[in-house]
Amino acid sequence: MTPEQLPVEHYDDQLTEKVTRLTSMMSAYNAPDVEVFRSPVSHYRMRAEFRIWHDGDDLYHIIFDQKTHDRIRVDSFPAASELINRLMPRLIDAVRDQRALRFKLFQIDYLSTVSGQIVVSMLYHRKLDDEWQQAATLLRDALRAEGFDLHLIGRATKTKICLDQDFVDERLMVDGREMIYRQVENSFTQPNAVMNVKMLEWALDATRDSRGDLLELYCGNGNFSLALARNFRRVLATEIAKPSVASAQYNIAVNQIDNVQIIRMAAEEFTQAMNGERSFRRLEGIDLTSYECETIFVDPPRSGLDDETVKMVQTYPRILYISCNPTTLCENLATLSTTHEITRLALFDQFPYTHHMECGVLLTQRV
């Protein structure tokens, strides 16, 4: 199997295997039946990164086989969005004969949207000069003339040149309402747009009858916070990465949402603040005691929640937990299940044809 082929005929079998595996992992916690959300079988990834291989007068995208580390030429990539696939050959054709653009070019990153915008980052092992910027501007303008809603970025050591902007604005229809999400190059965004919508709608359904306020840790660009805001009186959300916080603030404004407050701090720091162990200037003017949070939402990194955060999360009547790593989720559930029970369990096939699983659980406090 090559990167230019997908085993679409085996998709159902692979998804069934994931459901079986997740069911087995969750059996110790008396979880209900898995709610299964299928991915499109192709063109599901909104992001893609490729190394660039120079072969005499030619150059092309490559990836490396994860097992053998062999170099594999990639002229099309059906896992990626149709927009990325349309742009890949056109970009290579334009760069091939332009020394100012191809010299020491070693990687190209694509970030696309279902709304038709795309940002392309070209990475170099050399200093970028005025000649590069002039050639890149001509390339951008030519591609735009062909109908690509494209933004171009050049990167080198300690250098980042944005010809106009380093972000795209995604538009997603979530449970009957259009949501706008600013996504910044080189920052985390959900890779599978269709599955992202399904996760948002599942989270909305799981919190439909909520009371009081919502606390969210690891909010990123506000992906879940803004969608869930309609189910709560107020939302208090934390995020540590500055670009993500800036995007979240923009998204709050552009979506005209007035009940979400973003705090730039790590989940561990917020736990210390909630426990009264430390005070933070970033919390000045925010009365944490005014929030009546009966639900907490967490979407942690692959490492899961640290022990202190797990203890803090346990104090909330309802816990909504999205996990990109069921193994660390189970480690957290070993503690959480002593005080809460799983009332809903979902599998989101964010990464088809891989062993990776994205899942969600709703936990309610035991009576």
mmCIF file of C-alpha atoms in Angstrom:
data_model
loop_
_atom_site.group_PDB
_atom_site.id
_atom_site.type_symbol
_atom_site.label_atom_id
_atom_site.label_comp_id
_atom_site.label_asym_id
_atom_site.label_seq_id
_atom_site.Cartn_x
_atom_site.Cartn_y
_atom_site.Cartn_z
ATOM 1 C CA MET A 1 0.000 0.000 0.000
ATOM 2 C CA THR A 2 1.388 3.451 -0.971
ATOM 3 C CA PRO A 3 0.474 6.946 0.287
ATOM 4 C CA GLU A 4 -1.373 7.416 -3.004
ATOM 5 C CA GLN A 5 -3.709 4.535 -2.152
ATOM 6 C CA LEU A 6 -6.092 4.057 0.757
ATOM 7 C CA PRO A 7 -7.493 0.656 1.746
ATOM 8 C CA VAL A 8 -11.052 1.967 1.573
ATOM 9 C CA GLU A 9 -12.402 -1.551 1.102
ATOM 10 C CA HIS A 10 -11.082 -2.403 4.587
ATOM 11 C CA TYR A 11 -12.399 0.697 6.345
ATOM 12 C CA ASP A 12 -15.354 -1.054 8.004
ATOM 13 C CA ASP A 13 -13.152 -3.884 9.267
ATOM 14 C CA GLN A 14 -10.634 -1.468 10.753
ATOM 15 C CA LEU A 15 -13.361 0.556 12.420
ATOM 16 C CA THR A 16 -14.911 -2.603 13.865
ATOM 17 C CA GLU A 17 -11.524 -3.555 15.316
ATOM 18 C CA LYS A 18 -11.265 -0.169 17.022
ATOM 19 C CA VAL A 19 -14.749 -0.509 18.489
ATOM 20 C CA THR A 20 -13.871 -3.960 19.817
ATOM 21 C CA ARG A 21 -10.612 -2.705 21.297
ATOM 22 C CA LEU A 22 -12.202 0.321 22.954
ATOM 23 C CA THR A 23 -15.053 -1.796 24.330
ATOM 24 C CA SER A 24 -12.515 -4.166 25.861
ATOM 25 C CA MET A 25 -10.490 -1.317 27.380
ATOM 26 C CA MET A 26 -13.607 0.208 28.936
ATOM 27 C CA SER A 27 -15.134 -3.021 30.228
ATOM 28 C CA ALA A 28 -13.473 -2.590 33.625
ATOM 29 C CA TYR A 29 -15.432 0.629 34.127
ATOM 30 C CA ASN A 30 -18.895 -0.732 33.206
ATOM 31 C CA ALA A 31 -19.123 1.632 30.273
ATOM 32 C CA PRO A 32 -22.276 1.681 28.108
ATOM 33 C CA ASP A 33 -22.251 0.669 24.444
ATOM 34 C CA VAL A 34 -19.943 2.691 22.230
ATOM 35 C CA GLU A 35 -21.488 5.423 20.101
ATOM 36 C CA VAL A 36 -19.531 5.152 16.840
ATOM 37 C CA PHE A 37 -18.820 8.076 14.518
ATOM 38 C CA ARG A 38 -17.403 7.227 11.105
ATOM 39 C CA SER A 39 -14.901 9.306 9.183
ATOM 40 C CA PRO A 40 -14.994 9.962 5.459
ATOM 41 C CA VAL A 41 -12.908 7.224 3.869
ATOM 42 C CA SER A 42 -10.755 9.744 1.959
ATOM 43 C CA HIS A 43 -9.857 13.458 1.881
ATOM 44 C CA TYR A 44 -10.412 13.779 5.628
ATOM 45 C CA ARG A 45 -7.181 15.441 6.779
ATOM 46 C CA MET A 46 -7.109 19.232 6.746
ATOM 47 C CA ARG A 47 -3.369 19.290 7.487
ATOM 48 C CA ALA A 48 -0.398 17.631 5.822
ATOM 49 C CA GLU A 49 3.387 17.958 6.098
ATOM 50 C CA PHE A 50 5.873 16.699 3.520
ATOM 51 C CA ARG A 51 9.619 16.690 3.187
ATOM 52 C CA ILE A 52 10.910 17.884 -0.192
ATOM 53 C CA TRP A 53 13.368 15.707 -2.098
ATOM 54 C CA HIS A 54 15.713 17.230 -4.682
ATOM 55 C CA ASP A 55 16.591 14.842 -7.513
ATOM 56 C CA GLY A 56 18.745 16.594 -10.094
ATOM 57 C CA ASP A 57 16.507 19.082 -11.874
ATOM 58 C CA ASP A 58 13.430 17.572 -10.305
ATOM 59 C CA LEU A 59 11.925 17.856 -6.827
ATOM 60 C CA TYR A 60 8.876 16.353 -5.210
ATOM 61 C CA HIS A 61 7.043 15.685 -1.940
ATOM 62 C CA ILE A 62 8.151 12.683 0.097
ATOM 63 C CA ILE A 63 7.278 10.947 3.345
ATOM 64 C CA PHE A 64 9.256 8.296 5.219
ATOM 65 C CA ASP A 65 7.947 4.822 5.943
ATOM 66 C CA GLN A 66 7.521 4.633 9.722
ATOM 67 C CA LYS A 67 8.795 1.049 9.898
ATOM 68 C CA THR A 68 11.586 0.926 7.311
ATOM 69 C CA HIS A 69 12.352 4.672 7.155
ATOM 70 C CA ASP A 70 12.469 4.319 3.365
ATOM 71 C CA ARG A 71 11.793 7.436 1.325
ATOM 72 C CA ILE A 72 8.444 7.400 -0.521
ATOM 73 C CA ARG A 73 7.589 9.839 -3.311
ATOM 74 C CA VAL A 74 4.154 11.443 -2.945
ATOM 75 C CA ASP A 75 2.507 13.153 -5.913
ATOM 76 C CA SER A 76 -1.014 12.877 -4.495
ATOM 77 C CA PHE A 77 -2.229 12.154 -0.991
ATOM 78 C CA PRO A 78 -5.869 11.002 -0.793
ATOM 79 C CA ALA A 79 -5.884 11.151 2.999
ATOM 80 C CA ALA A 80 -5.545 14.940 2.709
ATOM 81 C CA SER A 81 -8.258 17.353 1.680
ATOM 82 C CA GLU A 82 -9.132 17.766 -1.975
ATOM 83 C CA LEU A 83 -7.824 21.330 -1.752
ATOM 84 C CA ILE A 84 -4.380 20.140 -0.631
ATOM 85 C CA ASN A 85 -4.347 17.567 -3.416
ATOM 86 C CA ARG A 86 -5.174 20.180 -6.046
ATOM 87 C CA LEU A 87 -2.466 22.510 -4.804
ATOM 88 C CA MET A 88 0.384 19.994 -4.313
ATOM 89 C CA PRO A 89 1.323 19.416 -7.991
ATOM 90 C CA ARG A 90 0.720 23.036 -8.940
ATOM 91 C CA LEU A 91 3.019 24.283 -6.177
ATOM 92 C CA ILE A 92 5.789 21.849 -7.095
ATOM 93 C CA ASP A 93 5.558 22.842 -10.783
ATOM 94 C CA ALA A 94 5.874 26.508 -9.846
ATOM 95 C CA VAL A 95 8.820 25.993 -7.500
ATOM 96 C CA ARG A 96 10.775 23.546 -9.667
ATOM 97 C CA ASP A 97 12.185 26.142 -12.060
ATOM 98 C CA GLN A 98 12.576 29.004 -9.588
ATOM 99 C CA ARG A 99 15.969 28.773 -7.886
ATOM 100 C CA ALA A 100 15.040 31.491 -5.400
ATOM 101 C CA LEU A 101 12.164 29.292 -4.192
ATOM 102 C CA ARG A 102 13.633 25.802 -4.456
ATOM 103 C CA PHE A 103 17.208 26.345 -3.180
ATOM 104 C CA LYS A 104 17.543 24.620 0.235
ATOM 105 C CA LEU A 105 13.772 24.056 0.457
ATOM 106 C CA PHE A 106 13.336 20.969 2.656
ATOM 107 C CA GLN A 107 9.686 20.891 3.777
ATOM 108 C CA ILE A 108 6.220 22.152 2.847
ATOM 109 C CA ASP A 109 3.329 22.241 5.338
ATOM 110 C CA TYR A 110 -0.306 22.651 4.304
ATOM 111 C CA LEU A 111 -3.203 23.805 6.493
ATOM 112 C CA SER A 112 -6.526 23.795 4.652
ATOM 113 C CA THR A 113 -10.169 24.391 5.530
ATOM 114 C CA VAL A 114 -13.536 23.192 4.324
ATOM 115 C CA SER A 115 -14.292 26.876 3.732
ATOM 116 C CA GLY A 116 -11.696 26.933 0.932
ATOM 117 C CA GLN A 117 -8.798 28.823 2.543
ATOM 118 C CA ILE A 118 -5.314 27.355 2.744
ATOM 119 C CA VAL A 119 -2.005 28.473 4.248
ATOM 120 C CA VAL A 120 1.269 27.009 2.957
ATOM 121 C CA SER A 121 4.528 27.134 4.907
ATOM 122 C CA MET A 122 7.800 26.620 3.014
ATOM 123 C CA LEU A 123 10.743 25.652 5.244
ATOM 124 C CA TYR A 124 14.377 26.313 4.296
ATOM 125 C CA HIS A 125 17.922 25.491 5.394
ATOM 126 C CA ARG A 126 19.134 28.960 4.426
ATOM 127 C CA LYS A 127 18.541 32.637 5.050
ATOM 128 C CA LEU A 128 15.524 34.061 3.242
ATOM 129 C CA ASP A 129 16.252 37.312 1.381
ATOM 130 C CA ASP A 130 14.479 39.898 -0.769
ATOM 131 C CA GLU A 131 14.869 37.695 -3.846
ATOM 132 C CA TRP A 132 12.943 34.909 -2.108
ATOM 133 C CA GLN A 133 10.215 37.315 -0.996
ATOM 134 C CA GLN A 134 9.790 38.717 -4.506
ATOM 135 C CA ALA A 135 9.612 35.231 -6.048
ATOM 136 C CA ALA A 136 7.219 34.037 -3.337
ATOM 137 C CA THR A 137 4.955 37.039 -3.904
ATOM 138 C CA LEU A 138 4.781 36.265 -7.628
ATOM 139 C CA LEU A 139 4.021 32.606 -6.814
ATOM 140 C CA ARG A 140 1.252 33.557 -4.394
ATOM 141 C CA ASP A 141 -0.314 35.963 -6.882
ATOM 142 C CA ALA A 142 -0.168 33.387 -9.697
ATOM 143 C CA LEU A 143 -1.842 30.721 -7.561
ATOM 144 C CA ARG A 144 -4.505 33.161 -6.443
ATOM 145 C CA ALA A 145 -5.179 34.000 -10.081
ATOM 146 C CA GLU A 146 -5.845 30.279 -10.593
ATOM 147 C CA GLY A 147 -8.510 30.398 -7.879
ATOM 148 C CA PHE A 148 -6.582 29.290 -4.783
ATOM 149 C CA ASP A 149 -7.485 31.291 -1.642
ATOM 150 C CA LEU A 150 -3.906 30.953 -0.472
ATOM 151 C CA HIS A 151 -1.584 32.526 2.086
ATOM 152 C CA LEU A 152 2.156 31.855 1.859
ATOM 153 C CA ILE A 153 4.780 31.739 4.626
ATOM 154 C CA GLY A 154 8.548 31.293 4.477
ATOM 155 C CA ARG A 155 10.396 29.806 7.436
ATOM 156 C CA ALA A 156 14.094 29.472 8.222
ATOM 157 C CA THR A 157 16.157 29.495 11.403
ATOM 158 C CA LYS A 158 14.825 32.338 13.582
ATOM 159 C CA THR A 159 12.931 33.672 10.555
ATOM 160 C CA LYS A 160 9.255 33.729 9.626
ATOM 161 C CA ILE A 161 8.069 35.767 6.651
ATOM 162 C CA CYS A 162 4.301 36.108 6.184
ATOM 163 C CA LEU A 163 3.400 37.628 2.854
ATOM 164 C CA ASP A 164 0.082 38.692 4.328
ATOM 165 C CA GLN A 165 -1.177 36.452 7.195
ATOM 166 C CA ASP A 166 -0.341 33.198 8.974
ATOM 167 C CA PHE A 167 -3.875 31.934 9.586
ATOM 168 C CA VAL A 168 -7.027 30.701 7.936
ATOM 169 C CA ASP A 169 -10.611 31.110 9.108
ATOM 170 C CA GLU A 170 -12.553 27.849 9.143
ATOM 171 C CA ARG A 171 -16.350 27.817 8.946
ATOM 172 C CA LEU A 172 -18.170 24.785 10.346
ATOM 173 C CA MET A 173 -21.890 24.137 10.634
ATOM 174 C CA VAL A 174 -22.392 22.788 14.165
ATOM 175 C CA ASP A 175 -25.872 21.660 15.151
ATOM 176 C CA GLY A 176 -27.543 24.194 12.877
ATOM 177 C CA ARG A 177 -25.269 27.114 13.686
ATOM 178 C CA GLU A 178 -22.244 28.306 11.683
ATOM 179 C CA MET A 179 -19.090 28.603 13.795
ATOM 180 C CA ILE A 180 -16.005 30.513 12.670
ATOM 181 C CA TYR A 181 -12.637 29.324 13.955
ATOM 182 C CA ARG A 182 -9.351 31.112 13.303
ATOM 183 C CA GLN A 183 -6.572 28.552 12.861
ATOM 184 C CA VAL A 184 -2.950 29.690 13.057
ATOM 185 C CA GLU A 185 -0.124 28.039 11.151
ATOM 186 C CA ASN A 186 2.040 25.812 13.348
ATOM 187 C CA SER A 187 -0.588 25.713 16.141
ATOM 188 C CA PHE A 188 -2.806 22.788 17.115
ATOM 189 C CA THR A 189 -6.085 22.340 15.251
ATOM 190 C CA GLN A 190 -8.316 19.305 14.873
ATOM 191 C CA PRO A 191 -7.004 17.505 11.744
ATOM 192 C CA ASN A 192 -10.255 15.864 10.611
ATOM 193 C CA ALA A 193 -12.898 18.562 10.080
ATOM 194 C CA VAL A 194 -15.833 16.176 9.632
ATOM 195 C CA MET A 195 -14.983 14.323 12.836
ATOM 196 C CA ASN A 196 -14.465 17.616 14.639
ATOM 197 C CA VAL A 197 -18.060 18.602 13.857
ATOM 198 C CA LYS A 198 -19.269 15.202 15.062
ATOM 199 C CA MET A 199 -17.298 15.596 18.314
ATOM 200 C CA LEU A 200 -18.738 19.069 18.870
ATOM 201 C CA GLU A 201 -22.289 17.889 18.219
ATOM 202 C CA TRP A 202 -21.842 14.873 20.507
ATOM 203 C CA ALA A 203 -20.511 17.130 23.270
ATOM 204 C CA LEU A 204 -23.454 19.473 22.761
ATOM 205 C CA ASP A 205 -25.892 16.577 23.027
ATOM 206 C CA ALA A 206 -24.138 15.187 26.109
ATOM 207 C CA THR A 207 -24.466 18.560 27.909
ATOM 208 C CA ARG A 208 -27.902 19.503 26.575
ATOM 209 C CA ASP A 209 -29.600 19.592 30.007
ATOM 210 C CA SER A 210 -26.729 21.236 31.875
ATOM 211 C CA ARG A 211 -27.122 23.713 34.694
ATOM 212 C CA GLY A 212 -24.776 26.446 35.854
ATOM 213 C CA ASP A 213 -21.368 27.142 34.331
ATOM 214 C CA LEU A 214 -18.726 25.147 32.463
ATOM 215 C CA LEU A 215 -15.030 24.943 33.260
ATOM 216 C CA GLU A 216 -12.769 23.803 30.424
ATOM 217 C CA LEU A 217 -9.080 22.934 30.557
ATOM 218 C CA TYR A 218 -6.852 22.845 27.439
ATOM 219 C CA CYS A 219 -9.274 24.920 25.332
ATOM 220 C CA GLY A 220 -6.939 25.619 22.384
ATOM 221 C CA ASN A 221 -8.525 28.106 19.985
ATOM 222 C CA GLY A 222 -11.883 27.707 21.719
ATOM 223 C CA ASN A 223 -13.017 24.851 19.499
ATOM 224 C CA PHE A 224 -15.242 23.236 22.146
ATOM 225 C CA SER A 225 -15.701 26.269 24.430
ATOM 226 C CA LEU A 226 -17.535 28.344 21.853
ATOM 227 C CA ALA A 227 -19.744 25.534 20.583
ATOM 228 C CA LEU A 228 -20.702 24.486 24.117
ATOM 229 C CA ALA A 229 -21.362 28.025 25.323
ATOM 230 C CA ARG A 230 -25.004 27.810 24.206
ATOM 231 C CA ASN A 231 -25.625 25.055 26.811
ATOM 232 C CA PHE A 232 -24.264 26.981 29.817
ATOM 233 C CA ARG A 233 -24.724 30.248 31.649
ATOM 234 C CA ARG A 234 -20.993 31.012 31.419
ATOM 235 C CA VAL A 235 -17.820 29.234 30.296
ATOM 236 C CA LEU A 236 -14.423 29.654 31.960
ATOM 237 C CA ALA A 237 -11.620 28.151 29.850
ATOM 238 C CA THR A 238 -7.852 27.843 30.208
ATOM 239 C CA GLU A 239 -5.100 27.556 27.590
ATOM 240 C CA ILE A 240 -1.317 28.073 27.860
ATOM 241 C CA ALA A 241 -0.254 28.661 24.220
ATOM 242 C CA LYS A 242 -0.313 32.378 23.326
ATOM 243 C CA PRO A 243 -1.265 31.918 19.629
ATOM 244 C CA SER A 244 -4.174 29.687 20.621
ATOM 245 C CA VAL A 245 -5.367 32.178 23.238
ATOM 246 C CA ALA A 246 -5.228 34.984 20.669
ATOM 247 C CA SER A 247 -7.226 32.859 18.224
ATOM 248 C CA ALA A 248 -9.752 32.015 20.936
ATOM 249 C CA GLN A 249 -10.254 35.708 21.735
ATOM 250 C CA TYR A 250 -10.802 36.467 18.056
ATOM 251 C CA ASN A 251 -13.216 33.558 17.741
ATOM 252 C CA ILE A 252 -15.221 34.794 20.724
ATOM 253 C CA ALA A 253 -15.611 38.186 19.056
ATOM 254 C CA VAL A 254 -16.342 37.024 15.509
ATOM 255 C CA ASN A 255 -18.945 34.513 16.713
ATOM 256 C CA GLN A 256 -20.521 37.201 18.925
ATOM 257 C CA ILE A 257 -20.380 35.029 22.030
ATOM 258 C CA ASP A 258 -20.571 36.971 25.294
ATOM 259 C CA ASN A 259 -20.439 34.278 27.967
ATOM 260 C CA VAL A 260 -16.921 32.813 27.487
ATOM 261 C CA GLN A 261 -13.837 33.887 29.474
ATOM 262 C CA ILE A 262 -10.371 32.630 28.394
ATOM 263 C CA ILE A 263 -7.483 32.533 30.882
ATOM 264 C CA ARG A 264 -3.917 31.982 29.673
ATOM 265 C CA MET A 265 -2.522 29.455 32.081
ATOM 266 C CA ALA A 266 -1.660 25.773 32.239
ATOM 267 C CA ALA A 267 -4.112 23.288 33.692
ATOM 268 C CA GLU A 268 -1.653 22.552 36.506
ATOM 269 C CA GLU A 269 -1.447 26.279 37.368
ATOM 270 C CA PHE A 270 -5.211 26.618 37.354
ATOM 271 C CA THR A 271 -5.462 23.651 39.697
ATOM 272 C CA GLN A 272 -3.047 25.415 42.086
ATOM 273 C CA ALA A 273 -5.154 28.584 41.890
ATOM 274 C CA MET A 274 -8.377 26.688 42.562
ATOM 275 C CA ASN A 275 -6.758 24.965 45.554
ATOM 276 C CA GLY A 276 -5.562 28.313 46.911
ATOM 277 C CA GLU A 277 -1.925 27.228 46.671
ATOM 278 C CA ARG A 278 -0.800 30.110 44.421
ATOM 279 C CA SER A 279 -2.081 33.468 43.220
ATOM 280 C CA PHE A 280 -1.628 34.669 39.657
ATOM 281 C CA ARG A 281 -1.691 38.161 38.157
ATOM 282 C CA ARG A 282 -3.461 36.676 35.134
ATOM 283 C CA LEU A 283 -6.464 36.036 37.399
ATOM 284 C CA GLU A 284 -6.744 39.626 38.589
ATOM 285 C CA GLY A 285 -10.260 40.886 38.003
ATOM 286 C CA ILE A 286 -11.662 37.341 37.683
ATOM 287 C CA ASP A 287 -13.738 36.145 40.610
ATOM 288 C CA LEU A 288 -13.396 32.370 40.471
ATOM 289 C CA THR A 289 -15.863 32.017 43.323
ATOM 290 C CA SER A 290 -18.624 33.591 41.191
ATOM 291 C CA TYR A 291 -18.625 30.610 38.847
ATOM 292 C CA GLU A 292 -20.999 27.768 39.647
ATOM 293 C CA CYS A 293 -19.434 25.033 37.560
ATOM 294 C CA GLU A 294 -21.247 21.724 37.745
ATOM 295 C CA THR A 295 -19.554 20.440 34.576
ATOM 296 C CA ILE A 296 -15.884 20.328 33.671
ATOM 297 C CA PHE A 297 -14.611 19.612 30.166
ATOM 298 C CA VAL A 298 -11.104 18.311 29.476
ATOM 299 C CA ASP A 299 -9.346 17.489 26.202
ATOM 300 C CA PRO A 300 -5.793 16.868 27.426
ATOM 301 C CA PRO A 301 -2.635 15.989 25.456
ATOM 302 C CA ARG A 302 -1.734 12.345 24.866
ATOM 303 C CA SER A 303 -0.173 12.136 28.332
ATOM 304 C CA GLY A 304 -3.609 12.615 29.914
ATOM 305 C CA LEU A 305 -4.328 14.449 33.162
ATOM 306 C CA ASP A 306 -1.690 14.744 35.880
ATOM 307 C CA ASP A 307 -2.561 13.383 39.318
ATOM 308 C CA GLU A 308 -3.374 16.753 40.917
ATOM 309 C CA THR A 309 -5.625 17.766 38.028
ATOM 310 C CA VAL A 310 -7.446 14.423 38.253
ATOM 311 C CA LYS A 311 -8.182 15.153 41.925
ATOM 312 C CA MET A 312 -9.463 18.619 41.045
ATOM 313 C CA VAL A 313 -11.613 17.267 38.186
ATOM 314 C CA GLN A 314 -13.159 14.758 40.589
ATOM 315 C CA THR A 315 -14.811 17.532 42.559
ATOM 316 C CA TYR A 316 -17.234 18.320 39.705
ATOM 317 C CA PRO A 317 -20.577 16.500 39.393
ATOM 318 C CA ARG A 318 -20.157 15.949 35.642
ATOM 319 C CA ILE A 319 -16.954 15.368 33.690
ATOM 320 C CA LEU A 320 -16.809 15.480 29.891
ATOM 321 C CA TYR A 321 -13.493 13.997 28.755
ATOM 322 C CA ILE A 322 -12.267 13.877 25.146
ATOM 323 C CA SER A 323 -9.160 11.746 24.744
ATOM 324 C CA CYS A 324 -6.739 11.154 21.883
ATOM 325 C CA ASN A 325 -5.128 8.326 23.864
ATOM 326 C CA PRO A 326 -7.464 5.731 25.444
ATOM 327 C CA THR A 327 -4.541 4.240 27.368
ATOM 328 C CA THR A 328 -3.956 7.386 29.439
ATOM 329 C CA LEU A 329 -7.728 7.894 29.632
ATOM 330 C CA CYS A 330 -7.995 4.490 31.317
ATOM 331 C CA GLU A 331 -5.209 5.444 33.701
ATOM 332 C CA ASN A 332 -7.218 8.520 34.703
ATOM 333 C CA LEU A 333 -10.434 6.488 34.886
ATOM 334 C CA ALA A 334 -8.857 4.213 37.474
ATOM 335 C CA THR A 335 -9.200 7.161 39.849
ATOM 336 C CA LEU A 336 -12.208 8.956 38.369
ATOM 337 C CA SER A 337 -14.341 5.805 38.377
ATOM 338 C CA THR A 338 -14.137 5.612 42.154
ATOM 339 C CA THR A 339 -16.359 8.697 42.380
ATOM 340 C CA HIS A 340 -18.043 8.823 38.949
ATOM 341 C CA GLU A 341 -19.661 6.415 36.517
ATOM 342 C CA ILE A 342 -19.471 6.476 32.725
ATOM 343 C CA THR A 343 -22.899 7.301 31.308
ATOM 344 C CA ARG A 344 -21.859 7.825 27.669
ATOM 345 C CA LEU A 345 -18.959 6.538 25.580
ATOM 346 C CA ALA A 346 -18.106 7.546 22.013
ATOM 347 C CA LEU A 347 -15.492 6.615 19.419
ATOM 348 C CA PHE A 348 -14.581 9.276 16.869
ATOM 349 C CA ASP A 349 -12.556 7.854 13.984
ATOM 350 C CA GLN A 350 -10.306 10.884 13.717
ATOM 351 C CA PHE A 351 -7.433 8.911 12.170
ATOM 352 C CA PRO A 352 -8.681 6.235 9.737
ATOM 353 C CA TYR A 353 -6.349 3.380 8.739
ATOM 354 C CA THR A 354 -4.210 3.865 11.872
ATOM 355 C CA HIS A 355 -4.365 2.327 15.356
ATOM 356 C CA HIS A 356 -5.068 5.766 16.878
ATOM 357 C CA MET A 357 -8.456 6.342 18.474
ATOM 358 C CA GLU A 358 -10.184 9.502 19.643
ATOM 359 C CA CYS A 359 -12.894 8.867 22.194
ATOM 360 C CA GLY A 360 -15.205 10.715 24.546
ATOM 361 C CA VAL A 361 -16.730 9.823 27.900
ATOM 362 C CA LEU A 362 -19.333 11.540 30.021
ATOM 363 C CA LEU A 363 -18.967 10.783 33.712
ATOM 364 C CA THR A 364 -21.568 11.598 36.357
ATOM 365 C CA GLN A 365 -20.985 11.629 40.092
ATOM 366 C CA ARG A 366 -22.115 8.509 41.930
ATOM 367 C CA VAL A 367 -25.034 9.051 44.295
#
